[in-house]
């Protein structure tokens, strides 16, 4: 049976030695140390276990790592806290250390466990204080870390999409400009414009040759046929002369 000592300010309970360490930390800071959760009952640990299993199976949202309550967990033993006040150097001095790593990577920066053998102030009264160390920069809590992970994942996806878009743009530019494998779209468009101009001149007629209408009439005369206006697509076409050549579409860089 674990002896439960209330650590005050609605923060829950710990073992007597761990609770004494927290009271010393309170005294050093001059205010209650922020604690999200301390000791856990079997039922409370079961809630954490169920949430973690739901997350692993894809049936629930993210949940922190949790042992089965029959293990039991260090929280159930009254020697662990979850805190957003992560002044790790000061916590280490008072016997609290990170313990949850995976492949050498800290995965629960909010979780600290008490080791009385490493508590430099073990046995001192809460008013004894001790050397105050410079607090380390606060580390994000579990919810904030998850949001950061999501943001990084979305940023990576956006980066990959931008790379694909850049590749597509490069391909389009290359097709417009042309390459060793074929004519560019610009060249093909300029050829089409030139062909259209040639056809207009042939229909209307020019100094280089007769119009298509006149050629049909001459052919009809030679064959003994009477050519009528209804036989031509445009028996008397009227087109404006193209005073200037079509401007070429400039290649894009």
PDB file of C-alpha atoms in Angstrom:
ATOM      1  CA  UNK A   1       0.000   0.000   0.000  1.00  0.00           C
ATOM      2  CA  UNK A   2       1.387   3.385  -1.046  1.00  0.00           C
ATOM      3  CA  UNK A   3       1.319   6.095   1.586  1.00  0.00           C
ATOM      4  CA  UNK A   4      -0.341   9.110   0.003  1.00  0.00           C
ATOM      5  CA  UNK A   5       0.706  12.606   1.049  1.00  0.00           C
ATOM      6  CA  UNK A   6      -1.322  15.540  -0.237  1.00  0.00           C
ATOM      7  CA  UNK A   7       0.935  18.094  -1.944  1.00  0.00           C
ATOM      8  CA  UNK A   8      -1.631  20.882  -1.568  1.00  0.00           C
ATOM      9  CA  UNK A   9      -3.183  23.464  -3.863  1.00  0.00           C
ATOM     10  CA  UNK A  10      -5.373  20.819  -5.519  1.00  0.00           C
ATOM     11  CA  UNK A  11      -2.368  19.126  -7.126  1.00  0.00           C
ATOM     12  CA  UNK A  12      -3.028  15.637  -5.812  1.00  0.00           C
ATOM     13  CA  UNK A  13      -0.765  13.312  -3.844  1.00  0.00           C
ATOM     14  CA  UNK A  14       2.698  11.708  -3.846  1.00  0.00           C
ATOM     15  CA  UNK A  15       4.763   9.540  -1.520  1.00  0.00           C
ATOM     16  CA  UNK A  16       5.945  11.392   1.585  1.00  0.00           C
ATOM     17  CA  UNK A  17       9.500  11.830   0.264  1.00  0.00           C
ATOM     18  CA  UNK A  18       8.394  12.959  -3.209  1.00  0.00           C
ATOM     19  CA  UNK A  19       5.846  15.323  -1.650  1.00  0.00           C
ATOM     20  CA  UNK A  20       8.558  16.821   0.577  1.00  0.00           C
ATOM     21  CA  UNK A  21      10.678  17.472  -2.514  1.00  0.00           C
ATOM     22  CA  UNK A  22       7.777  19.319  -4.164  1.00  0.00           C
ATOM     23  CA  UNK A  23       7.294  21.445  -1.044  1.00  0.00           C
ATOM     24  CA  UNK A  24      10.974  22.390  -1.208  1.00  0.00           C
ATOM     25  CA  UNK A  25      10.533  23.370  -4.858  1.00  0.00           C
ATOM     26  CA  UNK A  26       7.506  25.466  -3.863  1.00  0.00           C
ATOM     27  CA  UNK A  27       9.678  27.263  -1.319  1.00  0.00           C
ATOM     28  CA  UNK A  28      12.469  27.907  -3.808  1.00  0.00           C
ATOM     29  CA  UNK A  29      10.062  29.446  -6.309  1.00  0.00           C
ATOM     30  CA  UNK A  30       7.910  31.210  -3.745  1.00  0.00           C
ATOM     31  CA  UNK A  31       4.787  29.746  -5.344  1.00  0.00           C
ATOM     32  CA  UNK A  32       3.196  26.320  -5.872  1.00  0.00           C
ATOM     33  CA  UNK A  33       4.987  24.336  -8.559  1.00  0.00           C
ATOM     34  CA  UNK A  34       2.648  23.727 -11.501  1.00  0.00           C
ATOM     35  CA  UNK A  35       1.622  20.069 -11.619  1.00  0.00           C
ATOM     36  CA  UNK A  36      -0.879  18.731 -14.131  1.00  0.00           C
ATOM     37  CA  UNK A  37      -1.064  15.302 -12.530  1.00  0.00           C
ATOM     38  CA  UNK A  38       0.753  13.500  -9.728  1.00  0.00           C
ATOM     39  CA  UNK A  39      -0.230  10.189  -8.092  1.00  0.00           C
ATOM     40  CA  UNK A  40      -2.876   8.045  -9.758  1.00  0.00           C
ATOM     41  CA  UNK A  41      -5.325   5.477  -8.501  1.00  0.00           C
ATOM     42  CA  UNK A  42      -5.832   2.169 -10.336  1.00  0.00           C
ATOM     43  CA  UNK A  43      -9.020   3.524 -11.939  1.00  0.00           C
ATOM     44  CA  UNK A  44      -7.325   6.722 -13.080  1.00  0.00           C
ATOM     45  CA  UNK A  45      -4.450   4.765 -14.589  1.00  0.00           C
ATOM     46  CA  UNK A  46      -6.976   2.531 -16.400  1.00  0.00           C
ATOM     47  CA  UNK A  47      -8.476   5.648 -18.027  1.00  0.00           C
ATOM     48  CA  UNK A  48      -5.037   6.601 -19.352  1.00  0.00           C
ATOM     49  CA  UNK A  49      -4.422   3.042 -20.549  1.00  0.00           C
ATOM     50  CA  UNK A  50      -7.744   2.884 -22.396  1.00  0.00           C
ATOM     51  CA  UNK A  51      -7.123   6.255 -24.084  1.00  0.00           C
ATOM     52  CA  UNK A  52      -3.642   5.165 -25.176  1.00  0.00           C
ATOM     53  CA  UNK A  53      -4.932   1.876 -26.600  1.00  0.00           C
ATOM     54  CA  UNK A  54      -7.686   3.714 -28.495  1.00  0.00           C
ATOM     55  CA  UNK A  55      -5.047   6.009 -30.004  1.00  0.00           C
ATOM     56  CA  UNK A  56      -2.807   3.086 -31.013  1.00  0.00           C
ATOM     57  CA  UNK A  57      -5.705   1.309 -32.719  1.00  0.00           C
ATOM     58  CA  UNK A  58      -6.862   4.433 -34.552  1.00  0.00           C
ATOM     59  CA  UNK A  59     -10.111   4.650 -32.604  1.00  0.00           C
ATOM     60  CA  UNK A  60      -9.260   7.782 -30.665  1.00  0.00           C
ATOM     61  CA  UNK A  61      -7.216  10.987 -30.629  1.00  0.00           C
ATOM     62  CA  UNK A  62      -3.602  11.265 -29.586  1.00  0.00           C
ATOM     63  CA  UNK A  63      -2.906  10.076 -26.047  1.00  0.00           C
ATOM     64  CA  UNK A  64       0.260   9.888 -23.974  1.00  0.00           C
ATOM     65  CA  UNK A  65       2.035   6.590 -23.377  1.00  0.00           C
ATOM     66  CA  UNK A  66       0.430   4.724 -20.487  1.00  0.00           C
ATOM     67  CA  UNK A  67       1.103   1.402 -18.775  1.00  0.00           C
ATOM     68  CA  UNK A  68      -1.641  -1.003 -17.784  1.00  0.00           C
ATOM     69  CA  UNK A  69      -2.700  -0.275 -14.179  1.00  0.00           C
ATOM     70  CA  UNK A  70      -1.670  -3.785 -13.153  1.00  0.00           C
ATOM     71  CA  UNK A  71       1.952  -2.924 -14.037  1.00  0.00           C
ATOM     72  CA  UNK A  72       1.731  -0.560 -12.028  1.00  0.00           C
ATOM     73  CA  UNK A  73       2.936   2.820 -13.342  1.00  0.00           C
ATOM     74  CA  UNK A  74       5.256   5.181 -11.454  1.00  0.00           C
ATOM     75  CA  UNK A  75       2.311   7.570 -11.136  1.00  0.00           C
ATOM     76  CA  UNK A  76       0.470   4.846  -9.201  1.00  0.00           C
ATOM     77  CA  UNK A  77       3.518   4.473  -6.973  1.00  0.00           C
ATOM     78  CA  UNK A  78       3.307   8.174  -6.143  1.00  0.00           C
ATOM     79  CA  UNK A  79       6.718   9.091  -7.551  1.00  0.00           C
ATOM     80  CA  UNK A  80       5.904  10.814 -10.854  1.00  0.00           C
ATOM     81  CA  UNK A  81       4.514  14.164 -11.920  1.00  0.00           C
ATOM     82  CA  UNK A  82       3.397  15.696 -15.208  1.00  0.00           C
ATOM     83  CA  UNK A  83       4.208  19.398 -15.327  1.00  0.00           C
ATOM     84  CA  UNK A  84       4.284  22.321 -17.725  1.00  0.00           C
ATOM     85  CA  UNK A  85       6.810  24.101 -15.457  1.00  0.00           C
ATOM     86  CA  UNK A  86       9.838  22.377 -16.948  1.00  0.00           C
ATOM     87  CA  UNK A  87      12.781  24.009 -15.247  1.00  0.00           C
ATOM     88  CA  UNK A  88      14.727  20.809 -15.672  1.00  0.00           C
ATOM     89  CA  UNK A  89      17.974  21.858 -13.980  1.00  0.00           C
ATOM     90  CA  UNK A  90      16.124  22.843 -10.807  1.00  0.00           C
ATOM     91  CA  UNK A  91      13.967  19.708 -10.927  1.00  0.00           C
ATOM     92  CA  UNK A  92      17.083  17.542 -11.348  1.00  0.00           C
ATOM     93  CA  UNK A  93      18.673  19.209  -8.306  1.00  0.00           C
ATOM     94  CA  UNK A  94      15.650  18.162  -6.280  1.00  0.00           C
ATOM     95  CA  UNK A  95      15.591  14.583  -7.558  1.00  0.00           C
ATOM     96  CA  UNK A  96      13.184  14.778 -10.519  1.00  0.00           C
ATOM     97  CA  UNK A  97      14.306  13.395 -13.896  1.00  0.00           C
ATOM     98  CA  UNK A  98      13.009  12.615 -17.374  1.00  0.00           C
ATOM     99  CA  UNK A  99      12.613   8.888 -17.923  1.00  0.00           C
ATOM    100  CA  UNK A 100      10.480   8.308 -21.027  1.00  0.00           C
ATOM    101  CA  UNK A 101      12.739   7.906 -24.071  1.00  0.00           C
ATOM    102  CA  UNK A 102      12.336   5.980 -27.326  1.00  0.00           C
ATOM    103  CA  UNK A 103      15.487   5.178 -29.299  1.00  0.00           C
ATOM    104  CA  UNK A 104      17.353   7.775 -27.297  1.00  0.00           C
ATOM    105  CA  UNK A 105      14.768  10.499 -27.964  1.00  0.00           C
ATOM    106  CA  UNK A 106      12.829  12.164 -25.154  1.00  0.00           C
ATOM    107  CA  UNK A 107       9.157  11.619 -25.988  1.00  0.00           C
ATOM    108  CA  UNK A 108       7.479  12.877 -22.800  1.00  0.00           C
ATOM    109  CA  UNK A 109       9.193  16.109 -21.730  1.00  0.00           C
ATOM    110  CA  UNK A 110       6.357  16.834 -19.293  1.00  0.00           C
ATOM    111  CA  UNK A 111       6.926  13.626 -17.295  1.00  0.00           C
ATOM    112  CA  UNK A 112       9.383  13.536 -14.374  1.00  0.00           C
ATOM    113  CA  UNK A 113      10.043  10.757 -11.873  1.00  0.00           C
ATOM    114  CA  UNK A 114      11.483  11.154  -8.393  1.00  0.00           C
ATOM    115  CA  UNK A 115      14.763   9.491  -7.371  1.00  0.00           C
ATOM    116  CA  UNK A 116      15.529  10.267  -3.732  1.00  0.00           C
ATOM    117  CA  UNK A 117      19.089   9.003  -4.135  1.00  0.00           C
ATOM    118  CA  UNK A 118      19.747  11.911  -6.487  1.00  0.00           C
ATOM    119  CA  UNK A 119      17.872  14.542  -4.460  1.00  0.00           C
ATOM    120  CA  UNK A 120      20.543  17.017  -3.322  1.00  0.00           C
ATOM    121  CA  UNK A 121      18.163  18.501  -0.746  1.00  0.00           C
ATOM    122  CA  UNK A 122      16.811  15.273   0.746  1.00  0.00           C
ATOM    123  CA  UNK A 123      15.900  15.745   4.403  1.00  0.00           C
ATOM    124  CA  UNK A 124      15.946  19.531   4.326  1.00  0.00           C
ATOM    125  CA  UNK A 125      12.932  21.421   5.550  1.00  0.00           C
ATOM    126  CA  UNK A 126      10.692  23.149   3.084  1.00  0.00           C
ATOM    127  CA  UNK A 127      11.994  26.500   4.308  1.00  0.00           C
ATOM    128  CA  UNK A 128      15.630  25.458   3.799  1.00  0.00           C
ATOM    129  CA  UNK A 129      15.550  26.612   0.234  1.00  0.00           C
ATOM    130  CA  UNK A 130      18.838  25.914  -1.488  1.00  0.00           C
ATOM    131  CA  UNK A 131      20.708  27.367  -4.369  1.00  0.00           C
ATOM    132  CA  UNK A 132      18.468  28.818  -7.036  1.00  0.00           C
ATOM    133  CA  UNK A 133      19.499  27.867 -10.530  1.00  0.00           C
ATOM    134  CA  UNK A 134      18.718  29.663 -13.766  1.00  0.00           C
ATOM    135  CA  UNK A 135      15.550  28.055 -15.172  1.00  0.00           C
ATOM    136  CA  UNK A 136      15.849  26.408 -18.535  1.00  0.00           C
ATOM    137  CA  UNK A 137      13.641  27.581 -21.371  1.00  0.00           C
ATOM    138  CA  UNK A 138      10.159  26.166 -21.012  1.00  0.00           C
ATOM    139  CA  UNK A 139       9.363  23.145 -23.169  1.00  0.00           C
ATOM    140  CA  UNK A 140       5.949  22.723 -24.773  1.00  0.00           C
ATOM    141  CA  UNK A 141       3.318  20.550 -23.150  1.00  0.00           C
ATOM    142  CA  UNK A 142       1.904  17.449 -24.817  1.00  0.00           C
ATOM    143  CA  UNK A 143      -0.935  19.255 -26.587  1.00  0.00           C
ATOM    144  CA  UNK A 144       1.380  21.948 -27.919  1.00  0.00           C
ATOM    145  CA  UNK A 145       3.880  19.343 -29.115  1.00  0.00           C
ATOM    146  CA  UNK A 146       1.151  17.512 -31.025  1.00  0.00           C
ATOM    147  CA  UNK A 147       0.059  20.767 -32.697  1.00  0.00           C
ATOM    148  CA  UNK A 148       3.684  21.449 -33.643  1.00  0.00           C
ATOM    149  CA  UNK A 149       4.038  17.936 -35.079  1.00  0.00           C
ATOM    150  CA  UNK A 150       0.866  18.469 -37.136  1.00  0.00           C
ATOM    151  CA  UNK A 151       2.123  21.851 -38.362  1.00  0.00           C
ATOM    152  CA  UNK A 152       5.471  20.348 -39.381  1.00  0.00           C
ATOM    153  CA  UNK A 153       3.703  17.522 -41.207  1.00  0.00           C
ATOM    154  CA  UNK A 154       1.480  19.970 -43.110  1.00  0.00           C
ATOM    155  CA  UNK A 155       4.508  22.156 -43.923  1.00  0.00           C
ATOM    156  CA  UNK A 156       6.326  19.139 -45.344  1.00  0.00           C
ATOM    157  CA  UNK A 157       3.307  18.239 -47.494  1.00  0.00           C
ATOM    158  CA  UNK A 158       3.077  21.822 -48.753  1.00  0.00           C
ATOM    159  CA  UNK A 159       6.792  21.792 -49.570  1.00  0.00           C
ATOM    160  CA  UNK A 160       6.449  18.581 -51.589  1.00  0.00           C
ATOM    161  CA  UNK A 161       3.441  20.030 -53.445  1.00  0.00           C
ATOM    162  CA  UNK A 162       5.406  23.181 -54.267  1.00  0.00           C
ATOM    163  CA  UNK A 163       8.254  21.079 -55.637  1.00  0.00           C
ATOM    164  CA  UNK A 164       5.853  19.213 -57.903  1.00  0.00           C
ATOM    165  CA  UNK A 165       4.299  22.509 -59.023  1.00  0.00           C
ATOM    166  CA  UNK A 166       7.741  23.950 -59.799  1.00  0.00           C
ATOM    167  CA  UNK A 167       8.590  20.863 -61.840  1.00  0.00           C
ATOM    168  CA  UNK A 168       5.337  21.183 -63.814  1.00  0.00           C
ATOM    169  CA  UNK A 169       5.964  24.890 -64.480  1.00  0.00           C
ATOM    170  CA  UNK A 170       9.476  24.099 -65.686  1.00  0.00           C
ATOM    171  CA  UNK A 171       8.093  21.458 -68.086  1.00  0.00           C
ATOM    172  CA  UNK A 172       5.507  23.892 -69.521  1.00  0.00           C
ATOM    173  CA  UNK A 173       8.135  26.588 -70.022  1.00  0.00           C
ATOM    174  CA  UNK A 174      10.371  24.097 -71.782  1.00  0.00           C
ATOM    175  CA  UNK A 175       7.540  23.099 -74.119  1.00  0.00           C
ATOM    176  CA  UNK A 176       6.798  26.757 -74.935  1.00  0.00           C
ATOM    177  CA  UNK A 177      10.444  27.550 -75.500  1.00  0.00           C
ATOM    178  CA  UNK A 178      11.235  24.375 -77.370  1.00  0.00           C
ATOM    179  CA  UNK A 179      13.973  21.829 -76.926  1.00  0.00           C
ATOM    180  CA  UNK A 180      16.202  19.465 -78.866  1.00  0.00           C
ATOM    181  CA  UNK A 181      13.319  16.978 -79.021  1.00  0.00           C
ATOM    182  CA  UNK A 182      10.950  19.113 -81.107  1.00  0.00           C
ATOM    183  CA  UNK A 183       9.562  22.477 -82.080  1.00  0.00           C
ATOM    184  CA  UNK A 184       8.349  24.805 -79.411  1.00  0.00           C
ATOM    185  CA  UNK A 185       4.723  25.824 -79.066  1.00  0.00           C
ATOM    186  CA  UNK A 186       5.800  29.323 -80.066  1.00  0.00           C
ATOM    187  CA  UNK A 187       7.244  28.080 -83.357  1.00  0.00           C
ATOM    188  CA  UNK A 188       4.149  26.011 -84.107  1.00  0.00           C
ATOM    189  CA  UNK A 189       1.854  28.969 -83.430  1.00  0.00           C
ATOM    190  CA  UNK A 190       3.907  31.234 -85.682  1.00  0.00           C
ATOM    191  CA  UNK A 191       3.735  28.616 -88.462  1.00  0.00           C
ATOM    192  CA  UNK A 192      -0.050  28.434 -88.078  1.00  0.00           C
ATOM    193  CA  UNK A 193      -0.313  32.232 -88.305  1.00  0.00           C
ATOM    194  CA  UNK A 194       1.814  32.201 -91.461  1.00  0.00           C
ATOM    195  CA  UNK A 195      -0.299  29.441 -93.008  1.00  0.00           C
ATOM    196  CA  UNK A 196      -3.478  31.376 -92.273  1.00  0.00           C
ATOM    197  CA  UNK A 197      -2.068  34.434 -93.988  1.00  0.00           C
ATOM    198  CA  UNK A 198      -1.099  32.346 -97.050  1.00  0.00           C
ATOM    199  CA  UNK A 199      -4.613  30.894 -97.303  1.00  0.00           C
ATOM    200  CA  UNK A 200      -6.202  34.332 -97.135  1.00  0.00           C
ATOM    201  CA  UNK A 201      -3.961  35.550 -99.938  1.00  0.00           C
ATOM    202  CA  UNK A 202      -4.693  32.485-102.072  1.00  0.00           C
ATOM    203  CA  UNK A 203      -8.445  32.971-101.671  1.00  0.00           C
ATOM    204  CA  UNK A 204      -8.262  36.620-102.518  1.00  0.00           C
ATOM    205  CA  UNK A 205      -5.457  36.341-105.041  1.00  0.00           C
ATOM    206  CA  UNK A 206      -2.135  38.172-105.115  1.00  0.00           C
ATOM    207  CA  UNK A 207       0.667  39.120-107.415  1.00  0.00           C
ATOM    208  CA  UNK A 208       2.155  35.658-106.891  1.00  0.00           C
ATOM    209  CA  UNK A 209      -0.808  33.733-108.245  1.00  0.00           C
ATOM    210  CA  UNK A 210      -4.500  33.588-109.145  1.00  0.00           C
ATOM    211  CA  UNK A 211      -7.220  33.318-106.550  1.00  0.00           C
ATOM    212  CA  UNK A 212      -8.837  29.967-105.868  1.00  0.00           C
ATOM    213  CA  UNK A 213     -12.107  31.309-107.342  1.00  0.00           C
ATOM    214  CA  UNK A 214     -10.426  32.204-110.680  1.00  0.00           C
ATOM    215  CA  UNK A 215      -8.623  28.839-110.771  1.00  0.00           C
ATOM    216  CA  UNK A 216     -11.974  27.046-110.438  1.00  0.00           C
ATOM    217  CA  UNK A 217     -13.539  29.119-113.214  1.00  0.00           C
ATOM    218  CA  UNK A 218     -10.597  28.359-115.560  1.00  0.00           C
ATOM    219  CA  UNK A 219     -10.870  24.657-114.755  1.00  0.00           C
ATOM    220  CA  UNK A 220     -14.601  24.727-115.515  1.00  0.00           C
ATOM    221  CA  UNK A 221     -14.015  26.430-118.846  1.00  0.00           C
ATOM    222  CA  UNK A 222     -11.467  23.793-119.876  1.00  0.00           C
ATOM    223  CA  UNK A 223     -13.860  20.996-118.946  1.00  0.00           C
ATOM    224  CA  UNK A 224     -16.855  22.629-120.612  1.00  0.00           C
ATOM    225  CA  UNK A 225     -18.520  23.305-117.300  1.00  0.00           C
ATOM    226  CA  UNK A 226     -20.195  26.487-116.292  1.00  0.00           C
ATOM    227  CA  UNK A 227     -18.861  27.663-112.968  1.00  0.00           C
ATOM    228  CA  UNK A 228     -21.421  29.484-110.842  1.00  0.00           C
ATOM    229  CA  UNK A 229     -21.089  31.399-107.652  1.00  0.00           C
ATOM    230  CA  UNK A 230     -22.840  28.611-105.760  1.00  0.00           C
ATOM    231  CA  UNK A 231     -19.953  26.284-106.571  1.00  0.00           C
ATOM    232  CA  UNK A 232     -17.445  28.382-104.644  1.00  0.00           C
ATOM    233  CA  UNK A 233     -17.239  28.690-100.944  1.00  0.00           C
ATOM    234  CA  UNK A 234     -16.918  32.417-101.438  1.00  0.00           C
ATOM    235  CA  UNK A 235     -17.426  33.419-105.089  1.00  0.00           C
ATOM    236  CA  UNK A 236     -16.461  36.977-104.463  1.00  0.00           C
ATOM    237  CA  UNK A 237     -14.398  37.017-101.305  1.00  0.00           C
ATOM    238  CA  UNK A 238     -13.492  40.290 -99.770  1.00  0.00           C
ATOM    239  CA  UNK A 239     -10.591  40.254 -97.338  1.00  0.00           C
ATOM    240  CA  UNK A 240      -8.611  43.092 -95.983  1.00  0.00           C
ATOM    241  CA  UNK A 241      -4.965  42.962 -96.843  1.00  0.00           C
ATOM    242  CA  UNK A 242      -2.668  42.091 -93.947  1.00  0.00           C
ATOM    243  CA  UNK A 243      -0.561  45.201 -93.810  1.00  0.00           C
ATOM    244  CA  UNK A 244       1.882  43.831 -91.265  1.00  0.00           C
ATOM    245  CA  UNK A 245       3.205  40.331 -90.708  1.00  0.00           C
ATOM    246  CA  UNK A 246       1.902  38.573 -87.636  1.00  0.00           C
ATOM    247  CA  UNK A 247       4.081  39.288 -84.674  1.00  0.00           C
ATOM    248  CA  UNK A 248       5.810  36.142 -83.421  1.00  0.00           C
ATOM    249  CA  UNK A 249       4.996  34.951 -79.926  1.00  0.00           C
ATOM    250  CA  UNK A 250       8.163  35.557 -77.900  1.00  0.00           C
ATOM    251  CA  UNK A 251       9.841  32.594 -76.293  1.00  0.00           C
ATOM    252  CA  UNK A 252       9.663  32.459 -72.542  1.00  0.00           C
ATOM    253  CA  UNK A 253      12.819  32.065 -70.533  1.00  0.00           C
TER     254      UNK A 253
END
